[in-house]
Short mmCIF file of C-alpha atoms in Angstrom, two decimals:
data_model
loop_
_atom_site.label_atom_id
_atom_site.label_comp_id
_atom_site.label_asym_id
_atom_site.label_seq_id
_atom_site.Cartn_x
_atom_site.Cartn_y
_atom_site.Cartn_z
CA MET T 17 -64.41 -11.88 58.50
CA PRO T 18 -65.40 -11.99 54.57
CA THR T 19 -63.82 -14.70 52.95
CA ILE T 20 -61.35 -14.73 49.68
CA ILE T 21 -64.81 -15.36 47.57
CA ASP T 22 -66.05 -12.33 49.15
CA LYS T 23 -63.09 -10.08 48.79
CA LEU T 24 -62.86 -11.48 44.75
CA SER T 25 -66.62 -10.62 44.26
CA ASP T 26 -65.92 -7.15 45.89
CA ALA T 27 -62.84 -6.62 43.43
CA LEU T 28 -64.71 -7.49 40.47
CA HIS T 29 -68.03 -5.63 41.15
CA LEU T 30 -69.86 -8.32 40.14
CA HIS T 31 -73.40 -7.68 39.52
CA SER T 32 -75.61 -8.62 36.43
CA HIS T 33 -75.49 -6.87 33.51
CA GLN T 34 -75.59 -7.24 29.76
CA SER T 35 -73.14 -9.66 27.99
CA THR T 36 -69.93 -8.00 27.16
CA PHE T 37 -70.38 -9.32 23.21
CA ASP T 38 -72.62 -9.22 20.51
CA SER T 39 -73.46 -11.78 18.32
CA LYS T 40 -70.61 -9.72 15.94
CA VAL T 41 -68.26 -12.32 18.03
CA THR T 42 -68.37 -15.63 17.46
CA VAL T 43 -66.98 -17.86 19.95
CA ILE T 44 -66.28 -21.50 19.92
CA PHE T 45 -65.59 -23.26 22.85
CA VAL T 46 -63.34 -26.47 22.45
CA LEU T 47 -63.67 -29.47 24.48
CA GLY T 48 -62.88 -32.75 24.62
CA GLY T 49 -60.70 -35.43 27.37
CA PRO T 50 -57.31 -35.26 28.30
CA GLY T 51 -55.11 -36.42 25.36
CA ALA T 52 -58.09 -35.53 22.42
CA GLY T 53 -55.89 -33.27 20.44
CA LYS T 54 -57.43 -29.87 21.33
CA GLY T 55 -54.90 -27.53 21.26
CA THR T 56 -53.41 -29.18 17.74
CA GLN T 57 -56.45 -28.36 16.30
CA CYS T 58 -56.34 -24.80 17.55
CA ALA T 59 -53.27 -24.04 16.55
CA ARG T 60 -54.22 -25.76 12.77
CA LEU T 61 -57.56 -23.83 13.00
CA VAL T 62 -55.64 -20.38 13.76
CA GLU T 63 -54.18 -20.38 10.84
CA ASP T 64 -57.12 -21.61 8.60
CA PHE T 65 -59.40 -18.97 9.70
CA SER T 66 -57.56 -15.83 11.41
CA PHE T 67 -59.05 -17.11 15.09
CA SER T 68 -57.67 -15.48 18.61
CA HIS T 69 -56.80 -18.64 20.58
CA LEU T 70 -57.16 -18.30 23.92
CA SER T 71 -56.41 -21.38 26.53
CA ALA T 72 -58.30 -20.68 30.07
CA GLY T 73 -55.18 -22.78 31.65
CA ASP T 74 -52.40 -20.69 30.02
CA LEU T 75 -54.29 -17.76 31.04
CA LEU T 76 -54.32 -18.61 34.52
CA ARG T 77 -50.77 -19.76 34.70
CA ALA T 78 -49.78 -16.04 33.23
CA GLU T 79 -51.73 -14.16 35.04
CA GLN T 80 -49.96 -16.01 38.54
CA HIS T 81 -46.64 -14.24 37.48
CA ARG T 82 -48.05 -11.08 36.19
CA GLU T 83 -46.52 -8.15 38.20
CA GLY T 84 -49.57 -6.16 40.21
CA SER T 85 -52.12 -8.95 39.13
CA GLU T 86 -54.90 -8.72 41.54
CA TYR T 87 -55.98 -12.38 40.98
CA GLY T 88 -51.81 -13.75 41.47
CA GLN T 89 -51.90 -14.71 44.85
CA LEU T 90 -55.59 -16.28 44.74
CA ILE T 91 -54.22 -18.17 42.06
CA GLN T 92 -51.27 -19.32 43.02
CA THR T 93 -52.95 -20.43 46.53
CA CYS T 94 -55.65 -22.59 44.48
CA ILE T 95 -52.99 -23.98 42.38
CA LYS T 96 -50.76 -24.79 45.33
CA GLU T 97 -53.72 -26.54 47.40
CA GLY T 98 -54.68 -28.40 44.22
CA SER T 99 -58.56 -26.69 44.39
CA ILE T 100 -60.34 -25.17 41.44
CA VAL T 101 -59.53 -21.39 40.84
CA PRO T 102 -62.99 -19.35 41.56
CA MET T 103 -64.99 -19.21 37.70
CA GLU T 104 -65.23 -15.98 37.95
CA VAL T 105 -61.56 -15.13 37.89
CA THR T 106 -61.22 -17.60 35.02
CA VAL T 107 -64.17 -16.00 33.03
CA LYS T 108 -63.10 -12.36 33.94
CA LEU T 109 -59.67 -13.40 32.59
CA LEU T 110 -61.10 -14.61 28.97
CA GLU T 111 -63.49 -11.85 28.91
CA ASN T 112 -60.51 -8.80 29.80
CA ALA T 113 -58.06 -11.32 26.72
CA MET T 114 -61.16 -10.93 24.17
CA THR T 115 -61.58 -6.96 24.86
CA ALA T 116 -57.56 -7.10 24.50
CA THR T 117 -57.91 -8.83 21.20
CA LEU T 118 -60.59 -6.94 19.44
CA ALA T 119 -59.12 -3.89 20.86
CA GLU T 120 -56.17 -4.63 18.58
CA ARG T 121 -58.29 -4.08 15.56
CA ARG T 122 -57.05 -6.75 13.10
CA SER T 123 -57.37 -6.80 9.83
CA GLY T 124 -58.50 -10.32 7.93
CA GLU T 125 -61.03 -12.33 7.44
CA GLY T 126 -63.77 -12.23 10.57
CA TRP T 127 -62.17 -9.65 11.88
CA THR T 128 -63.50 -6.13 10.55
CA ASP T 129 -66.58 -3.77 11.46
CA GLY T 130 -65.99 -4.46 15.60
CA ARG T 131 -66.18 -8.82 14.50
CA GLY T 132 -64.57 -11.66 16.11
CA ARG T 133 -63.54 -15.27 16.07
CA PHE T 134 -62.20 -17.23 19.26
CA LEU T 135 -61.24 -20.45 20.31
CA ILE T 136 -61.78 -21.28 23.71
CA ASP T 137 -60.17 -23.88 24.68
CA GLY T 138 -60.19 -26.58 27.74
CA PHE T 139 -63.34 -24.43 28.64
CA PRO T 140 -66.01 -24.12 30.14
CA ARG T 141 -64.96 -27.47 31.88
CA LYS T 142 -68.51 -27.05 34.44
CA MET T 143 -72.20 -26.56 33.55
CA ASP T 144 -71.72 -23.06 36.13
CA GLN T 145 -68.55 -22.11 33.62
CA ALA T 146 -71.22 -22.24 31.07
CA GLU T 147 -73.68 -20.42 32.32
CA LYS T 148 -70.88 -17.46 33.91
CA PHE T 149 -69.61 -17.00 30.80
CA GLU T 150 -72.77 -16.82 29.13
CA HIS T 151 -74.68 -14.55 31.24
CA ASP T 152 -71.50 -12.26 31.62
CA VAL T 153 -69.58 -12.16 28.35
CA GLY T 154 -71.40 -13.92 25.70
CA LYS T 155 -73.05 -16.86 24.01
CA ALA T 156 -71.14 -19.52 22.62
CA THR T 157 -71.45 -19.76 18.57
CA ALA T 158 -70.99 -23.64 18.64
CA VAL T 159 -68.63 -25.93 20.41
CA LEU T 160 -66.35 -28.29 18.98
CA PHE T 161 -66.14 -31.85 20.81
CA PHE T 162 -62.73 -33.88 20.26
CA SER T 163 -64.20 -37.53 21.18
CA THR T 164 -62.28 -40.41 21.32
CA THR T 165 -61.75 -43.51 23.67
CA GLN T 166 -59.73 -43.51 26.73
CA GLU T 167 -56.58 -45.97 25.50
CA VAL T 168 -56.07 -43.62 23.08
CA MET T 169 -56.24 -40.76 25.05
CA LEU T 170 -54.00 -42.41 27.78
CA ASP T 171 -51.13 -43.93 24.71
CA ARG T 172 -51.04 -40.15 23.79
CA LEU T 173 -50.77 -38.77 27.11
CA LEU T 174 -47.66 -41.33 28.56
CA GLU T 175 -45.82 -40.61 24.87
CA ARG T 176 -45.99 -37.19 25.67
CA GLY T 177 -45.41 -37.63 29.38
CA LYS T 178 -42.08 -39.02 28.04
CA THR T 179 -40.99 -35.51 26.55
CA SER T 180 -43.51 -33.10 27.85
CA GLY T 181 -41.89 -32.90 31.83
CA ARG T 182 -46.09 -32.72 32.95
CA GLU T 183 -46.43 -33.95 36.12
CA ASP T 184 -49.52 -35.33 35.95
CA ASP T 185 -48.97 -36.71 32.43
CA ASN T 186 -48.76 -39.98 34.07
CA VAL T 187 -51.03 -43.49 34.36
CA GLU T 188 -52.86 -42.15 37.30
CA SER T 189 -53.16 -38.87 37.52
CA ILE T 190 -54.49 -39.34 33.34
CA LYS T 191 -57.21 -41.69 34.95
CA LYS T 192 -58.03 -38.88 37.51
CA ARG T 193 -58.34 -36.66 34.84
CA PHE T 194 -60.25 -38.42 32.83
CA ASN T 195 -62.83 -39.54 35.21
CA THR T 196 -63.37 -35.32 36.39
CA TYR T 197 -64.01 -35.46 32.63
CA LYS T 198 -66.57 -37.81 32.13
CA GLU T 199 -68.11 -36.05 35.12
CA GLN T 200 -67.73 -32.51 34.89
CA THR T 201 -67.63 -31.75 30.97
CA MET T 202 -69.73 -34.23 29.47
CA PRO T 203 -73.20 -32.26 30.95
CA VAL T 204 -71.89 -29.52 29.41
CA ILE T 205 -71.35 -30.84 26.15
CA GLU T 206 -74.74 -32.50 26.47
CA HIS T 207 -76.49 -29.57 27.29
CA TYR T 208 -75.21 -27.84 24.23
CA GLU T 209 -76.00 -30.82 22.26
CA LYS T 210 -79.71 -30.27 23.62
CA LEU T 211 -79.23 -26.81 22.09
CA GLY T 212 -77.83 -28.27 18.33
CA LYS T 213 -74.61 -26.48 19.21
CA VAL T 214 -72.43 -29.10 19.26
CA ILE T 215 -70.05 -30.44 16.32
CA GLU T 216 -68.46 -33.79 17.37
CA ILE T 217 -64.77 -34.78 15.68
CA ASP T 218 -63.76 -38.67 16.02
CA SER T 219 -60.47 -37.58 17.19
CA SER T 220 -58.76 -41.35 16.89
CA VAL T 221 -57.49 -40.90 13.63
CA SER T 222 -54.63 -39.50 12.03
CA ILE T 223 -54.05 -35.35 12.82
CA GLU T 224 -54.38 -34.92 9.26
CA GLU T 225 -57.55 -36.48 9.18
CA VAL T 226 -59.05 -34.55 12.04
CA HIS T 227 -57.73 -31.57 11.01
CA GLN T 228 -59.89 -32.11 7.60
CA LYS T 229 -63.15 -32.92 9.09
CA THR T 230 -62.40 -29.75 11.77
CA ARG T 231 -61.74 -27.72 9.10
CA SER T 232 -64.74 -28.55 6.75
CA ALA T 233 -67.62 -28.21 9.96
CA VAL T 234 -65.49 -24.53 10.93
CA ALA T 235 -66.09 -23.56 7.48
CA LYS T 236 -69.83 -25.05 7.62
CA LEU T 237 -70.38 -23.21 10.32
CA LEU T 238 -68.76 -19.81 9.73
CA SER T 239 -70.69 -19.41 6.03
CA GLY T 240 -73.45 -20.10 8.44
CA SER T 241 -75.05 -23.15 6.65
CA THR T 242 -74.20 -25.55 9.86
CA THR T 243 -76.28 -29.31 9.91
#
C-alpha cells in the first residue's frame, strides 16, 4: 500500500535538479522563538526595502482551504493530528509563491531584471527543511535571528493571548513551543552561523529600537557590505 508520503512524492515529481532561483533572488530566512517579534519586524522591512514577505504557516493555512488543492486534505489531516506537514509540501508552497511573485514583474528597488527580495518568516524550523529548500529552491542570502529570553517571550505571548484568540497562546503551549524551538531550530541557526550568514538582533528592547537595528543591518546586507 503506498503511503501518503509515497503519493506526495509522486505528485511532486521529486527528483534531483538544479535549484529554481539563482543569486539574483535575495532570500532572507527570519527566525526566532515564539513571541520574538518576527511578524512585526517583517512588516516594517517590507515597507523599508520592498521585500515580499512569505510566512510558511500562512501559506499552509491558506492552501488547506484552497479549492482544487492537491495538498489540502493532507495539510488538514496533519494539522488535525498535530503532526508536522511533510517538508516537501511546505517547500513547494514557498517555491510556488516566489514564482508567482516574480511573475508579477514588480517595479521598484530590488525587483528589476529578474531580481527579487524575499523574507521567509518562521522557516526553516528544522535542518532538513533548510537543506531541502537550498537544494530545490535556492540558497539563503542571510538569516535574521531575533533573539530574546524565554521570560520576555512568555510575557509577550500571554499579553497577545488576551486578544489573539490563538489556542496556543497559553503558558503550557508556549513552554512546549519554546522547547521545540530550542531543540529543532537552534541547530539551524548554528549551521548558518558557521557559514557567516546570521544577523542576530536582540529583540528584548522596544519595537522601534529593534526596527532601527534591523533596518541598518539589512541595508548593509543589500548593499553588499555585510560585516
